[in-house]
PDB file of C-alpha atoms in Angstrom:
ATOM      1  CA  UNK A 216     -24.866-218.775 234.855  1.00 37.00           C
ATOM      2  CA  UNK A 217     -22.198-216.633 236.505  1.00 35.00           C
ATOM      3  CA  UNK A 218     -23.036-215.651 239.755  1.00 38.00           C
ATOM      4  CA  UNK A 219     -21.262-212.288 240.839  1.00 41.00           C
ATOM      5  CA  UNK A 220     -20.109-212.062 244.211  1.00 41.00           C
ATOM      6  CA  UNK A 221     -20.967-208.178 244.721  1.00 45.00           C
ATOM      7  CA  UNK A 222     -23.694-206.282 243.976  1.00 41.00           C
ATOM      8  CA  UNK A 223     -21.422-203.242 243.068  1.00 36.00           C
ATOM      9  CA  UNK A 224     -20.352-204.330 239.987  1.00 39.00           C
ATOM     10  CA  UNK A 225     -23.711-205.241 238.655  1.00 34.00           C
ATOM     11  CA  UNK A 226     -25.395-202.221 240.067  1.00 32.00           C
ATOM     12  CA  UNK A 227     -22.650-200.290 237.656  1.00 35.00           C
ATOM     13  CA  UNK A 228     -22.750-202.267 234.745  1.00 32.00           C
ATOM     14  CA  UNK A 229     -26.641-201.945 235.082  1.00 33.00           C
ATOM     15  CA  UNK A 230     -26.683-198.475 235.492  1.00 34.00           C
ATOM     16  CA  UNK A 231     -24.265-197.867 232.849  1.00 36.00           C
ATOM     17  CA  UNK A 232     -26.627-199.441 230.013  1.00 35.00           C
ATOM     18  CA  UNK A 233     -29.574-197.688 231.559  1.00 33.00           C
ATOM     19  CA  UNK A 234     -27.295-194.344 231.129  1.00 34.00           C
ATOM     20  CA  UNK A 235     -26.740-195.662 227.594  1.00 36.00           C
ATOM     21  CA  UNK A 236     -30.177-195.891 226.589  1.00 34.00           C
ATOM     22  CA  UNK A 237     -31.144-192.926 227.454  1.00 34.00           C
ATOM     23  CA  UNK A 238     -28.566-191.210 226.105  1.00 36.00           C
ATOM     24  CA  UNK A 239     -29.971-189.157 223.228  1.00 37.00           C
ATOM     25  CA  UNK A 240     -28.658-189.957 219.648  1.00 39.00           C
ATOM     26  CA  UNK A 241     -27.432-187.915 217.374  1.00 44.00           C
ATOM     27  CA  UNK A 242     -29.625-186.673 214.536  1.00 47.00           C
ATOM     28  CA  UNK A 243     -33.120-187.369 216.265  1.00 62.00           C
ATOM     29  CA  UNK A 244     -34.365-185.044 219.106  1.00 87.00           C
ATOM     30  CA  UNK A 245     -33.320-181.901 220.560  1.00 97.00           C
ATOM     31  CA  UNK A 246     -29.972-181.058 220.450  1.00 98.00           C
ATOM     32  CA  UNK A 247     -27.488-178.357 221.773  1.00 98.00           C
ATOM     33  CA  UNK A 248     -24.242-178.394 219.952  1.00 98.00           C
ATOM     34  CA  UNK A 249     -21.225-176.617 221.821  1.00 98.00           C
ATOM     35  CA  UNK A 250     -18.187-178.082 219.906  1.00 98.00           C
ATOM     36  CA  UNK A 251     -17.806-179.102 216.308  1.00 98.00           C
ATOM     37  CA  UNK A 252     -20.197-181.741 214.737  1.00 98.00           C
ATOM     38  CA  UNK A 253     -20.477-183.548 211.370  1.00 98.00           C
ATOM     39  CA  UNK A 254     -24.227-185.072 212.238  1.00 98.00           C
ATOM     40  CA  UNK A 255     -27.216-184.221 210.589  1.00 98.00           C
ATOM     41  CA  UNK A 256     -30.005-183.350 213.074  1.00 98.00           C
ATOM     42  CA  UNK A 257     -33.911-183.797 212.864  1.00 97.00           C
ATOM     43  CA  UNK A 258     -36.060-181.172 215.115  1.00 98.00           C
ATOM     44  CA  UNK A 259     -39.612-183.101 215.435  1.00 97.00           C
ATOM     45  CA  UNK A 260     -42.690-181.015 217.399  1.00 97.00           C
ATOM     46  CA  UNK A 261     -41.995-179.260 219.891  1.00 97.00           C
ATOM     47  CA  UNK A 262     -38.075-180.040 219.998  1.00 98.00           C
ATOM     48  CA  UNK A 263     -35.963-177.246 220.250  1.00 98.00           C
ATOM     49  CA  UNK A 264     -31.937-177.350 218.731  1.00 98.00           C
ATOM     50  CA  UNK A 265     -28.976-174.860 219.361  1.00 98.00           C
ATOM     51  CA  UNK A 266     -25.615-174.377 217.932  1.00 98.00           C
ATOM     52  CA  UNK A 267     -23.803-172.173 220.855  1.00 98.00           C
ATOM     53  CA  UNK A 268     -21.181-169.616 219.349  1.00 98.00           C
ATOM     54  CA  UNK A 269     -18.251-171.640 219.884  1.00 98.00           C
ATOM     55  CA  UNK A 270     -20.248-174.694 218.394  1.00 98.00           C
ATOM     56  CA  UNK A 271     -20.065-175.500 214.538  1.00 98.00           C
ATOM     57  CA  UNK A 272     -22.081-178.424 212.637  1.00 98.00           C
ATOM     58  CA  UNK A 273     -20.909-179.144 209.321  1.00 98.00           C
ATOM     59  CA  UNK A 274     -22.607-181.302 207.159  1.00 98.00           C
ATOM     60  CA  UNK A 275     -21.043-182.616 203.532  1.00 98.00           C
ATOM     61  CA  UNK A 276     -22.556-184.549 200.529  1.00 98.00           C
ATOM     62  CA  UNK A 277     -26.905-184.310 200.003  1.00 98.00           C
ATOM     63  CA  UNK A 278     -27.504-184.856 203.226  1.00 97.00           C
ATOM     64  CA  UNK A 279     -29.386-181.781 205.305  1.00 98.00           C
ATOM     65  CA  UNK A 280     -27.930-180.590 208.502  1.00 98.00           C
ATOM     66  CA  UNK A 281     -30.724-179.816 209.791  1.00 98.00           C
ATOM     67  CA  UNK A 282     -34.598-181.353 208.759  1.00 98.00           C
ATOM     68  CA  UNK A 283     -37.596-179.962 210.717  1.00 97.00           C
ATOM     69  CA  UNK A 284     -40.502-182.568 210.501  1.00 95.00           C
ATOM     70  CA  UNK A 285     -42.598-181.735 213.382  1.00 95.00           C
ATOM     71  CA  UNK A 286     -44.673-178.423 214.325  1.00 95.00           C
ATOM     72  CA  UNK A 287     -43.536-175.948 216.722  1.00 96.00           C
ATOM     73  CA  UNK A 288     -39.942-176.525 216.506  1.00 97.00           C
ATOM     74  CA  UNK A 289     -36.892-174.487 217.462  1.00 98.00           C
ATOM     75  CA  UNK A 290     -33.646-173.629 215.982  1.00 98.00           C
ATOM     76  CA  UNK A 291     -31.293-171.136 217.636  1.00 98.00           C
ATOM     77  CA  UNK A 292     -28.153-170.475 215.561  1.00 98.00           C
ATOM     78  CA  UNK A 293     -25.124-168.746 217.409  1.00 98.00           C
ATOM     79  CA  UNK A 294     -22.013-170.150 216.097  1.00 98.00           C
ATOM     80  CA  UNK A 295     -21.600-171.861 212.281  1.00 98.00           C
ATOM     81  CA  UNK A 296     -24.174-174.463 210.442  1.00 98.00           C
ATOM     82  CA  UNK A 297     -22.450-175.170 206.985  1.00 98.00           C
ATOM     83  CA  UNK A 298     -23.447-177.402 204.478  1.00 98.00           C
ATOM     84  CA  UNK A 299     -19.974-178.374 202.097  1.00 98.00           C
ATOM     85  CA  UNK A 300     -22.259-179.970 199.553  1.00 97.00           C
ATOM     86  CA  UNK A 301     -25.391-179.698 197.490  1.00 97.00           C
ATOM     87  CA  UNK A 302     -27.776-180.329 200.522  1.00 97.00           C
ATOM     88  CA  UNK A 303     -29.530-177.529 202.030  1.00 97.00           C
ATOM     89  CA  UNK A 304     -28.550-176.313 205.370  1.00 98.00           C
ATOM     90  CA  UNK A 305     -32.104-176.264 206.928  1.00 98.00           C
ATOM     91  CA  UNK A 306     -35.599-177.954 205.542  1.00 98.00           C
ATOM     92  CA  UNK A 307     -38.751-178.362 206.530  1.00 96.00           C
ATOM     93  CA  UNK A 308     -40.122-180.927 203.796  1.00 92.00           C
ATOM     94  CA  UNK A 309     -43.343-182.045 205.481  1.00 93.00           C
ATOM     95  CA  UNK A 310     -45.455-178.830 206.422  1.00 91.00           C
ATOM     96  CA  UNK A 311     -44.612-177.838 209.629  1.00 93.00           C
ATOM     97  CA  UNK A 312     -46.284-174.727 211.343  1.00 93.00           C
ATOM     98  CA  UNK A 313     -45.105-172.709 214.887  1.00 95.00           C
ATOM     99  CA  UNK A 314     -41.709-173.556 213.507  1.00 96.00           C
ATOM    100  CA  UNK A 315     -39.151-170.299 214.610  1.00 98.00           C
ATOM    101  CA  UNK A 316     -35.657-170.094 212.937  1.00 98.00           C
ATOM    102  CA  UNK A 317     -32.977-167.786 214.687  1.00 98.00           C
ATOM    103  CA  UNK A 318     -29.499-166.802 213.159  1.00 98.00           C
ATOM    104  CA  UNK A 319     -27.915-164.540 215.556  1.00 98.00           C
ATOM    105  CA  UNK A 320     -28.851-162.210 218.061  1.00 98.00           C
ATOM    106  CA  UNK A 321     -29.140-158.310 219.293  1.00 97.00           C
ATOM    107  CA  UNK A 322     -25.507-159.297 220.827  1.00 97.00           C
ATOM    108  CA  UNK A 323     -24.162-161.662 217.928  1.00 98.00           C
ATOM    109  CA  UNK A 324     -23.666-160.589 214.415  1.00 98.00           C
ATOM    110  CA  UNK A 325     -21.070-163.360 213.408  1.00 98.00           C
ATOM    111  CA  UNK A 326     -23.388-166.135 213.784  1.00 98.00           C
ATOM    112  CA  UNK A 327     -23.651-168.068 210.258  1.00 98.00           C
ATOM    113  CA  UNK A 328     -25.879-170.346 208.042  1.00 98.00           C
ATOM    114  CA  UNK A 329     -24.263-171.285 204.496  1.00 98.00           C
ATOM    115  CA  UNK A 330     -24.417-173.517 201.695  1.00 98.00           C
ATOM    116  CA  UNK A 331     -21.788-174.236 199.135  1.00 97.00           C
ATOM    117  CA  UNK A 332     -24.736-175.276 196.305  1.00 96.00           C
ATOM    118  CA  UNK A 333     -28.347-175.556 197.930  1.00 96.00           C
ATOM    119  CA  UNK A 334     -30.560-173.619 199.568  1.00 96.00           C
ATOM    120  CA  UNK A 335     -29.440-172.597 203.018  1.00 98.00           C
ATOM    121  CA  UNK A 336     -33.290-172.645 204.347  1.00 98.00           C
ATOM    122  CA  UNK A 337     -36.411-173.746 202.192  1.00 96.00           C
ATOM    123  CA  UNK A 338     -39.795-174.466 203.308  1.00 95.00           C
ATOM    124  CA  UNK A 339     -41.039-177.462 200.811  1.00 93.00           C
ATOM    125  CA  UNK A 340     -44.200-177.852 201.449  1.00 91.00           C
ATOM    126  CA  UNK A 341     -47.879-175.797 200.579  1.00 89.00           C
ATOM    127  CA  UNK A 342     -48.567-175.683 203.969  1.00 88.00           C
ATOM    128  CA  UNK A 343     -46.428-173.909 206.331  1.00 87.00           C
ATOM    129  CA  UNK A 344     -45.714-171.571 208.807  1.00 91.00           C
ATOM    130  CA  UNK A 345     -42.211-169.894 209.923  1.00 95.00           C
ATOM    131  CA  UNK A 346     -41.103-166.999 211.459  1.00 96.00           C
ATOM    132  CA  UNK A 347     -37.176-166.036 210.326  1.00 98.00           C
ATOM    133  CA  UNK A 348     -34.970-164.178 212.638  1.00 98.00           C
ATOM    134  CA  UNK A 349     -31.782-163.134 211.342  1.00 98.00           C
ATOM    135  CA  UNK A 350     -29.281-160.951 212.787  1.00 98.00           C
ATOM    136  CA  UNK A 351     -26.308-162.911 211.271  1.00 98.00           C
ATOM    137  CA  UNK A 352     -25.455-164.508 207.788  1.00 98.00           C
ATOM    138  CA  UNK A 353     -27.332-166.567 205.468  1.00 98.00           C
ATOM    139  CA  UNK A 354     -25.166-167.257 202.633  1.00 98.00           C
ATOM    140  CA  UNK A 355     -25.544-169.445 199.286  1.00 97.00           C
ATOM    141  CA  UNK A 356     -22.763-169.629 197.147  1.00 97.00           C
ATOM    142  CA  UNK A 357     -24.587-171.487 194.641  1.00 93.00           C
ATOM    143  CA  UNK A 358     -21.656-173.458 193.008  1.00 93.00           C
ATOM    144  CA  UNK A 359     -23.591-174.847 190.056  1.00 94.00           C
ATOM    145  CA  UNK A 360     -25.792-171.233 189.527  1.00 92.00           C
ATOM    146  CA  UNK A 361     -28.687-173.636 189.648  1.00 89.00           C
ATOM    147  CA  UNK A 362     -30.735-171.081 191.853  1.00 88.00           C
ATOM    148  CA  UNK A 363     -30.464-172.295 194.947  1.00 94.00           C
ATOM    149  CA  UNK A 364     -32.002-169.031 197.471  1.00 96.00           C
ATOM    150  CA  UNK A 365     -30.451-168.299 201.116  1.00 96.00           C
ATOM    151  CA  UNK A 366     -34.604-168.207 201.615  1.00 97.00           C
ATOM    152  CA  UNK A 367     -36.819-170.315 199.698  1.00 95.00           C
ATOM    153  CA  UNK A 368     -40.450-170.183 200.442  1.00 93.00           C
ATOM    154  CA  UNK A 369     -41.600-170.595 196.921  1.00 91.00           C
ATOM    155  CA  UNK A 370     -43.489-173.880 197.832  1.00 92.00           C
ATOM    156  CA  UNK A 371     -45.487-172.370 200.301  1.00 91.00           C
ATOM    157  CA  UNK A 372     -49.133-171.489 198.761  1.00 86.00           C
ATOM    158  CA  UNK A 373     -51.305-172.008 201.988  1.00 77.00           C
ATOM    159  CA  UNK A 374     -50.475-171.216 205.188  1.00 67.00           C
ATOM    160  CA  UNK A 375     -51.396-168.609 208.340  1.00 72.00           C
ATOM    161  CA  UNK A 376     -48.570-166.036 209.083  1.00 84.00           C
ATOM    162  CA  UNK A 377     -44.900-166.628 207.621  1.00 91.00           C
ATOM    163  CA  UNK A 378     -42.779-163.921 208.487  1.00 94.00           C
ATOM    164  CA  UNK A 379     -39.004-162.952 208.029  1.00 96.00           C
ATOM    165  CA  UNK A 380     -37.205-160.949 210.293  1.00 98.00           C
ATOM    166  CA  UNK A 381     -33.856-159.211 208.735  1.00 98.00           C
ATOM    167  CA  UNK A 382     -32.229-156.834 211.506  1.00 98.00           C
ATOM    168  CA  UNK A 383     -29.710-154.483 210.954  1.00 98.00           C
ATOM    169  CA  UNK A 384     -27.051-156.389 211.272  1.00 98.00           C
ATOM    170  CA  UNK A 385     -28.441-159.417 209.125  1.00 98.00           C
ATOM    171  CA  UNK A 386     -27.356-160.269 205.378  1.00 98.00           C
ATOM    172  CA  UNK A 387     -28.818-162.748 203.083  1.00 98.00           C
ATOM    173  CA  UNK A 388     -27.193-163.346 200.573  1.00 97.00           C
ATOM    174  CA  UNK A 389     -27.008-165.565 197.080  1.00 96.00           C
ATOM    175  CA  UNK A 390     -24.912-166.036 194.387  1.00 94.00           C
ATOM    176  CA  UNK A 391     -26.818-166.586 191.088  1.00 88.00           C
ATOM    177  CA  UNK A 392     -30.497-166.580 192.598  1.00 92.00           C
ATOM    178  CA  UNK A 393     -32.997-164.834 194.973  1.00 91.00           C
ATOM    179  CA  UNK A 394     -31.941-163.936 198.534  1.00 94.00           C
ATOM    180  CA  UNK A 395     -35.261-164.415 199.291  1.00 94.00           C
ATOM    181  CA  UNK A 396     -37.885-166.316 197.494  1.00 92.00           C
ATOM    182  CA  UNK A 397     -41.333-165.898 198.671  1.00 88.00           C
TER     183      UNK A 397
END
């Protein structure tokens, strides 16, 4: 066994790896995104995530940017969350209730949420409960025309209050479907 010959070394080594672990990893957890990201994110109960409006998380292939499993769950949009490929940009695919969704804000109109050919938010699940607020963009292109909604809550058949907010300055838009599906 190697025997060091100052605790300073070990003390930093050990409190590096204990800095390490505790570290939070991308794609589980909370999460505050200030920069650009390409990692898919999970919000479980009670966790709260936020894209600032210089941050951007882009997300490519089937993979969701952002899954909600867990109720009472934040997401605060400010900047861009894009999903390049036929994954949906936010899903909640277990039943989730208390969850709030924000895209924008009184002060920020350029905040955006788009797909290129999914949904950009669907609730998948007969039990739910959400309340929408968007003062930005939620945009599906809808490549394919295969009817993918900016909001789908088409699977939701029994729940307590759902509600979506549109302000003035909000647009939901999608190509070749519903803007809205309740």
């Amino acid at each position: 066994m190697l025997q060091p010959t100052s605790s300073t070394p070990v003390l930093s080594l050990l409190a590096a790896a204990v800095l390490a672990l505790a570290a939070p990893h991308a794609g589980a957890g909370s999460f505050n995104i200030t920069g650009a990201s390409t990692s898919a994110q999970t919000l479980g109960a009670g966790q709260s995530g936020s894209i600032a409006a210089s941050g951007t998380l882009t997300v490519s292939g089937s993979t969701v940017a952002v899954t909600v499993n867990g109720d009472n769950a934040s997401l605060v949009n400010l900047g861009t969350l894009s999903q390049t490929g036929t994954g949906r940009a936010v899903r909640d695919n277990t039943g989730v209730t208390g969850l709030v969704v924000t895209n924008g804000s009184a002060t920020n109109a350029t905040a955006l949420m788009k797909t290129a050919d999914a949904d950009v938010f669907q609730m998948n699940v007969a039990k739910g409960g959400v309340t929408l607020n968007n003062y930005g963009a939620l945009l599906s292109l809808n490549a394919s025309a295969g009817g993918a909604q900016a909001v789908d809550f088409n699977a939701i058949t029994a729940s307590g209050s759902n509600t979506v907010n549109n302000f003035a300055t909000g647009v939901m838009k999608a190509y070749e479907a519903d803007a809205v599906r309740p």
